[in-house]
Amino acid sequence: MKPLLGFFDSGVGGLTVLKRVLERHGRVRCVYLGDTARVPYGNRAPAEIRLIAAEVVAWLRAQGVTTVVMACNTTNALARDVAEGQAGCPVIGLIGAAAAMVKTRRVGVLATPATVNSGAYRASIEALKPGSVVLEQSCPAFVPLIETGDLCSDDLRRAATDYLAPLLAASVDSIVLGCTHYPLLVPLLRQLLPESVQLIDPAIGVAHQLDAVLGPPCAPVADCLQLDACCFNVTADPDGFASRATPWLGERPVVMHQLLRRPDQDH
Ligand code: DGL
């Protein structure tokens, strides 16, 4: 059976993971679900995040996916067990992949409030790299601002300056982008950070982990992404999503609108 990957996130963030996977593996059959009706996830209570994870993974399962990629750190931090229970197939997450990519001892993590409150990144990095100093910074304003589509706004710059200040004061030497929306901010973050600070995108680790499912990486056949086997879905505003996705994907995707049902409403 040919693999069919199921990606999910609250919005455009998961596209940063999808892009890394397509860059490494070329044409990949996948279903993407952006739960734009409920973005942001990261400002919600854990119980609600777990319910949402059950719904979105049940929907992906109904599409026949053979591997679920949790392209969302918040659900990865709070509901990985829920996703595994619901998926009926292997589930790949970001947090373990990120911890394996950390090479320095003073580590900052930028993430949503829910991810930071869960302590999942700290636990995962400390387990793999004992003796590390891990500083987690909650960034509640980032996702709502990124989802407006304006990545150059003054509000974003101000928020980024505020969120980076404690990490810079603590002299971190690497920063994990602990929310899949944040790679969209790399140009801005690079302007605000010394060159010596490494940015870690967990999606790169996920793309490597998928070698086990998709086979070894393939040489790029073109300088654009191969999107023809990707099916994009959102729970609200497909046109807005398509517009926001275009600069990142390099072409305007066709996006379908979906209504999700709770798993216990299926019968
Ligand atoms: N991009 C997701 C994450 O990685 C969700 C962010 C949100 O909706 O708050 O955490």
CSV table of C-alpha atoms and ligand atoms in Angstrom, one decimal:
chain,number,residue,atom,x,y,z
A,1,MET,CA,0.0,0.0,0.0
A,2,LYS,CA,1.4,3.4,-1.0
A,3,PRO,CA,1.8,5.7,2.1
A,4,LEU,CA,-0.8,8.4,2.6
A,5,LEU,CA,0.4,11.0,5.2
A,6,GLY,CA,-2.2,12.9,7.2
A,7,PHE,CA,-0.9,16.3,8.5
A,8,PHE,CA,-2.9,18.5,10.9
A,9,ASP,CA,-2.5,21.9,12.5
A,10,SER,CA,-4.7,24.7,13.6
A,11,GLY,CA,-3.9,26.7,10.5
A,12,VAL,CA,-0.9,27.5,8.2
A,13,GLY,CA,1.7,26.4,10.7
A,14,GLY,CA,1.7,22.7,9.6
A,15,LEU,CA,2.6,23.8,6.1
A,16,THR,CA,6.1,24.5,7.5
A,17,VAL,CA,6.3,20.8,8.3
A,18,LEU,CA,4.8,19.7,5.0
A,19,LYS,CA,7.3,21.9,3.1
A,20,ARG,CA,10.3,20.2,4.9
A,21,VAL,CA,8.8,16.8,4.0
A,22,LEU,CA,8.3,17.7,0.3
A,23,GLU,CA,11.7,19.2,0.1
A,24,ARG,CA,13.3,15.9,1.3
A,25,HIS,CA,10.9,13.4,-0.3
A,26,GLY,CA,9.6,15.1,-3.5
A,27,ARG,CA,6.1,14.0,-4.5
A,28,VAL,CA,4.3,12.7,-1.4
A,29,ARG,CA,0.6,11.6,-1.2
A,30,CYS,CA,-0.9,13.5,1.7
A,31,VAL,CA,-4.0,15.0,3.2
A,32,TYR,CA,-3.6,18.3,5.1
A,33,LEU,CA,-6.1,19.6,7.6
A,34,GLY,CA,-5.9,23.2,8.9
A,35,ASP,CA,-8.4,23.6,11.7
A,36,THR,CA,-8.8,27.3,11.0
A,37,ALA,CA,-12.2,27.5,12.7
A,38,ARG,CA,-10.5,26.9,16.0
A,39,VAL,CA,-7.1,28.6,15.5
A,40,PRO,CA,-5.3,29.3,17.9
A,41,TYR,CA,-5.1,26.0,19.8
A,42,GLY,CA,-2.3,27.2,22.0
A,43,ASN,CA,-4.4,29.6,24.1
A,44,ARG,CA,-6.9,26.9,25.0
A,45,ALA,CA,-7.3,24.6,28.0
A,46,PRO,CA,-5.7,21.1,27.9
A,47,ALA,CA,-9.0,19.3,28.0
A,48,GLU,CA,-10.3,21.2,24.9
A,49,ILE,CA,-7.0,20.6,23.1
A,50,ARG,CA,-7.4,16.9,23.7
A,51,LEU,CA,-11.0,16.9,22.4
A,52,ILE,CA,-9.9,18.8,19.3
A,53,ALA,CA,-7.0,16.3,18.7
A,54,ALA,CA,-9.5,13.4,18.9
A,55,GLU,CA,-11.7,15.1,16.3
A,56,VAL,CA,-9.0,16.0,13.8
A,57,VAL,CA,-7.3,12.6,14.0
A,58,ALA,CA,-10.6,10.8,13.6
A,59,TRP,CA,-11.2,12.8,10.4
A,60,LEU,CA,-7.8,12.0,9.1
A,61,ARG,CA,-8.4,8.3,9.8
A,62,ALA,CA,-11.6,8.4,7.9
A,63,GLN,CA,-9.6,9.7,4.9
A,64,GLY,CA,-7.6,6.5,5.0
A,65,VAL,CA,-4.2,8.0,6.0
A,66,THR,CA,-1.5,5.4,6.8
A,67,THR,CA,0.7,7.7,9.0
A,68,VAL,CA,-0.4,10.7,11.0
A,69,VAL,CA,2.1,13.6,11.2
A,70,MET,CA,1.2,15.9,14.2
A,71,ALA,CA,2.3,19.1,12.5
A,72,CYS,CA,1.3,21.0,15.7
A,73,ASN,CA,3.4,21.1,18.8
A,74,THR,CA,0.4,22.0,21.1
A,75,THR,CA,-1.5,18.8,20.4
A,76,ASN,CA,1.8,16.9,20.4
A,77,ALA,CA,2.5,18.3,23.9
A,78,LEU,CA,-1.0,17.7,25.3
A,79,ALA,CA,-2.7,15.0,23.3
A,80,ARG,CA,-0.1,12.6,21.7
A,81,ASP,CA,-1.8,9.7,23.5
A,82,VAL,CA,-5.2,10.8,22.2
A,83,ALA,CA,-3.9,11.0,18.7
A,84,GLU,CA,-2.3,7.5,19.0
A,85,GLY,CA,-5.5,6.1,20.3
A,86,GLN,CA,-7.6,7.6,17.5
A,87,ALA,CA,-5.2,7.2,14.5
A,88,GLY,CA,-5.3,3.4,13.8
A,89,CYS,CA,-1.8,3.9,12.2
A,90,PRO,CA,1.6,5.2,13.3
A,91,VAL,CA,1.8,8.8,14.6
A,92,ILE,CA,4.9,11.0,14.2
A,93,GLY,CA,5.4,14.1,16.4
A,94,LEU,CA,7.8,17.0,16.6
A,95,ILE,CA,8.9,17.3,20.2
A,96,GLY,CA,11.1,14.2,20.3
A,97,ALA,CA,12.5,15.1,16.9
A,98,ALA,CA,13.4,18.5,18.2
A,99,ALA,CA,15.1,17.3,21.4
A,100,ALA,CA,17.3,15.1,19.2
A,101,MET,CA,18.4,18.1,17.2
A,102,VAL,CA,19.6,20.1,20.2
A,103,LYS,CA,23.4,20.3,20.2
A,104,THR,CA,24.1,23.1,22.7
A,105,ARG,CA,23.6,23.3,26.5
A,106,ARG,CA,21.7,26.6,26.9
A,107,VAL,CA,18.5,26.2,25.0
A,108,GLY,CA,15.6,28.5,24.5
A,109,VAL,CA,12.2,27.2,23.4
A,110,LEU,CA,9.6,29.5,21.8
A,111,ALA,CA,6.1,27.9,22.0
A,112,THR,CA,2.4,28.5,22.6
A,113,PRO,CA,1.2,29.0,26.2
A,114,ALA,CA,-0.3,25.5,26.3
A,115,THR,CA,2.9,23.9,25.1
A,116,VAL,CA,5.0,25.9,27.6
A,117,ASN,CA,2.6,25.1,30.5
A,118,SER,CA,2.8,21.4,29.6
A,119,GLY,CA,6.6,21.4,30.2
A,120,ALA,CA,6.9,18.8,27.4
A,121,TYR,CA,9.9,20.5,25.6
A,122,ARG,CA,11.8,20.9,28.8
A,123,ALA,CA,11.2,17.3,29.8
A,124,SER,CA,12.1,15.9,26.4
A,125,ILE,CA,15.3,18.0,26.1
A,126,GLU,CA,16.4,17.3,29.7
A,127,ALA,CA,15.8,13.6,29.3
A,128,LEU,CA,18.0,13.4,26.1
A,129,LYS,CA,20.6,16.0,27.1
A,130,PRO,CA,21.0,15.9,30.9
A,131,GLY,CA,22.5,19.1,32.4
A,132,SER,CA,21.0,21.3,29.7
A,133,VAL,CA,19.6,24.7,30.8
A,134,VAL,CA,16.2,25.0,29.1
A,135,LEU,CA,14.2,28.2,29.1
A,136,GLU,CA,10.7,28.1,27.7
A,137,GLN,CA,9.1,31.3,26.5
A,138,SER,CA,5.4,31.5,25.9
A,139,CYS,CA,4.3,33.5,22.8
A,140,PRO,CA,0.6,34.0,22.9
A,141,ALA,CA,0.5,36.8,20.3
A,142,PHE,CA,2.4,35.0,17.6
A,143,VAL,CA,-0.1,32.7,16.1
A,144,PRO,CA,-3.0,35.1,15.9
A,145,LEU,CA,-0.7,37.7,14.2
A,146,ILE,CA,0.8,35.1,11.8
A,147,GLU,CA,-2.7,34.0,10.8
A,148,THR,CA,-3.5,37.6,9.6
A,149,GLY,CA,-1.0,36.9,6.8
A,150,ASP,CA,1.1,40.0,7.5
A,151,LEU,CA,4.5,38.7,8.5
A,152,CYS,CA,6.1,42.1,8.5
A,153,SER,CA,3.8,43.9,10.9
A,154,ASP,CA,5.0,46.2,13.7
A,155,ASP,CA,3.0,44.2,16.2
A,156,LEU,CA,4.9,41.0,15.2
A,157,ARG,CA,8.2,42.8,15.5
A,158,ARG,CA,7.3,44.2,19.0
A,159,ALA,CA,6.0,40.8,20.2
A,160,ALA,CA,9.2,39.0,18.9
A,161,THR,CA,11.4,41.6,20.6
A,162,ASP,CA,9.6,41.1,23.9
A,163,TYR,CA,9.6,37.3,23.7
A,164,LEU,CA,13.3,37.1,22.8
A,165,ALA,CA,14.5,39.4,25.5
A,166,PRO,CA,14.5,36.9,28.4
A,167,LEU,CA,16.2,34.3,26.2
A,168,LEU,CA,18.9,36.7,25.1
A,169,ALA,CA,19.3,37.8,28.8
A,170,ALA,CA,19.9,34.2,29.7
A,171,SER,CA,22.5,33.9,26.8
A,172,VAL,CA,20.9,30.9,25.1
A,173,ASP,CA,23.0,29.5,22.3
A,174,SER,CA,20.1,27.8,20.4
A,175,ILE,CA,16.4,28.4,20.2
A,176,VAL,CA,13.8,25.7,19.3
A,177,LEU,CA,10.9,26.9,17.2
A,178,GLY,CA,8.4,25.0,19.3
A,179,CYS,CA,5.3,25.9,17.3
A,180,THR,CA,5.0,25.1,13.6
A,181,HIS,CA,3.9,28.6,12.8
A,182,TYR,CA,7.2,30.1,13.9
A,183,PRO,CA,9.4,29.0,11.0
A,184,LEU,CA,7.4,31.7,9.1
A,185,LEU,CA,9.1,34.2,11.3
A,186,VAL,CA,12.6,33.1,10.7
A,187,PRO,CA,13.6,36.2,8.7
A,188,LEU,CA,12.3,38.5,11.5
A,189,LEU,CA,13.9,36.4,14.3
A,190,ARG,CA,17.2,36.4,12.4
A,191,GLN,CA,17.1,40.2,12.4
A,192,LEU,CA,16.7,40.3,16.1
A,193,LEU,CA,19.2,37.6,17.1
A,194,PRO,CA,23.0,37.4,17.1
A,195,GLU,CA,24.3,35.2,14.3
A,196,SER,CA,25.7,32.8,16.9
A,197,VAL,CA,22.3,31.7,18.1
A,198,GLN,CA,21.1,28.7,16.2
A,199,LEU,CA,17.4,28.3,15.3
A,200,ILE,CA,16.2,24.7,15.4
A,201,ASP,CA,13.2,23.7,13.3
A,202,PRO,CA,11.9,20.4,14.5
A,203,ALA,CA,10.2,19.8,11.1
A,204,ILE,CA,13.7,18.9,9.7
A,205,GLY,CA,13.9,16.0,12.2
A,206,VAL,CA,10.4,14.9,11.3
A,207,ALA,CA,11.3,14.9,7.5
A,208,HIS,CA,14.2,12.6,8.4
A,209,GLN,CA,12.1,10.4,10.6
A,210,LEU,CA,9.8,9.9,7.6
A,211,ASP,CA,12.6,8.1,5.7
A,212,ALA,CA,11.3,5.0,7.5
A,213,VAL,CA,7.9,5.5,5.8
A,214,LEU,CA,8.7,7.1,2.5
A,215,GLY,CA,12.2,5.7,1.8
A,216,PRO,CA,15.5,7.6,1.4
A,217,PRO,CA,15.4,11.2,0.3
A,218,CYS,CA,15.2,11.9,-3.4
A,219,ALA,CA,17.1,14.5,-5.4
A,220,PRO,CA,14.9,17.5,-6.3
A,221,VAL,CA,13.5,17.3,-9.8
A,222,ALA,CA,12.5,20.9,-9.9
A,223,ASP,CA,13.1,24.0,-7.8
A,224,CYS,CA,9.4,24.1,-6.8
A,225,LEU,CA,7.5,21.8,-4.4
A,226,GLN,CA,5.5,19.0,-6.0
A,227,LEU,CA,2.1,19.6,-4.6
A,228,ASP,CA,0.0,17.6,-7.0
A,229,ALA,CA,-0.5,14.6,-4.6
A,230,CYS,CA,-1.4,16.9,-1.7
A,231,CYS,CA,-5.1,17.5,-0.7
A,232,PHE,CA,-5.6,20.7,1.4
A,233,ASN,CA,-8.6,21.0,3.8
A,234,VAL,CA,-9.6,23.6,6.3
A,235,THR,CA,-12.5,24.0,8.7
A,236,ALA,CA,-13.1,27.7,7.8
A,237,ASP,CA,-12.1,30.3,5.2
A,238,PRO,CA,-10.5,28.2,2.4
A,239,ASP,CA,-9.8,31.3,0.3
A,240,GLY,CA,-8.0,33.1,3.1
A,241,PHE,CA,-6.0,30.0,3.8
A,242,ALA,CA,-5.0,29.5,0.2
A,243,SER,CA,-3.8,33.1,0.0
A,244,ARG,CA,-1.7,32.8,3.2
A,245,ALA,CA,-0.3,29.5,2.0
A,246,THR,CA,0.7,30.7,-1.4
A,247,PRO,CA,4.0,32.6,-0.5
A,248,TRP,CA,5.2,29.6,1.5
A,249,LEU,CA,4.3,26.9,-1.0
A,250,GLY,CA,5.2,28.8,-4.1
A,251,GLU,CA,1.8,28.3,-5.7
A,252,ARG,CA,-1.8,28.8,-4.7
A,253,PRO,CA,-3.3,25.5,-3.4
A,254,VAL,CA,-6.8,24.3,-4.0
A,255,VAL,CA,-8.4,24.2,-0.6
A,256,MET,CA,-11.6,22.4,0.4
A,257,HIS,CA,-13.9,23.3,3.3
A,258,GLN,CA,-14.7,20.5,5.8
A,259,LEU,CA,-17.0,20.1,8.8
A,260,LEU,CA,-15.6,17.9,11.5
A,261,ARG,CA,-17.7,15.7,13.7
A,262,ARG,CA,-16.7,14.4,17.1
A,263,PRO,CA,-15.6,10.7,17.0
A,264,ASP,CA,-18.6,9.7,19.2
A,265,GLN,CA,-21.0,11.2,16.6
A,266,ASP,CA,-19.9,8.9,13.8
A,267,HIS,CA,-22.4,6.2,14.5
B,1,DGL,N1,1.1,25.5,15.1
B,1,DGL,C1,0.6,24.8,16.3
B,1,DGL,C2,1.7,24.5,17.2
B,1,DGL,O1,2.7,24.0,16.7
B,1,DGL,C3,-0.6,25.4,16.9
B,1,DGL,C4,-0.5,26.9,17.3
B,1,DGL,C5,-1.8,27.4,17.8
B,1,DGL,O2,-2.9,27.3,17.1
B,1,DGL,O3,-1.8,28.1,18.8
B,1,DGL,O4,1.7,24.6,18.4
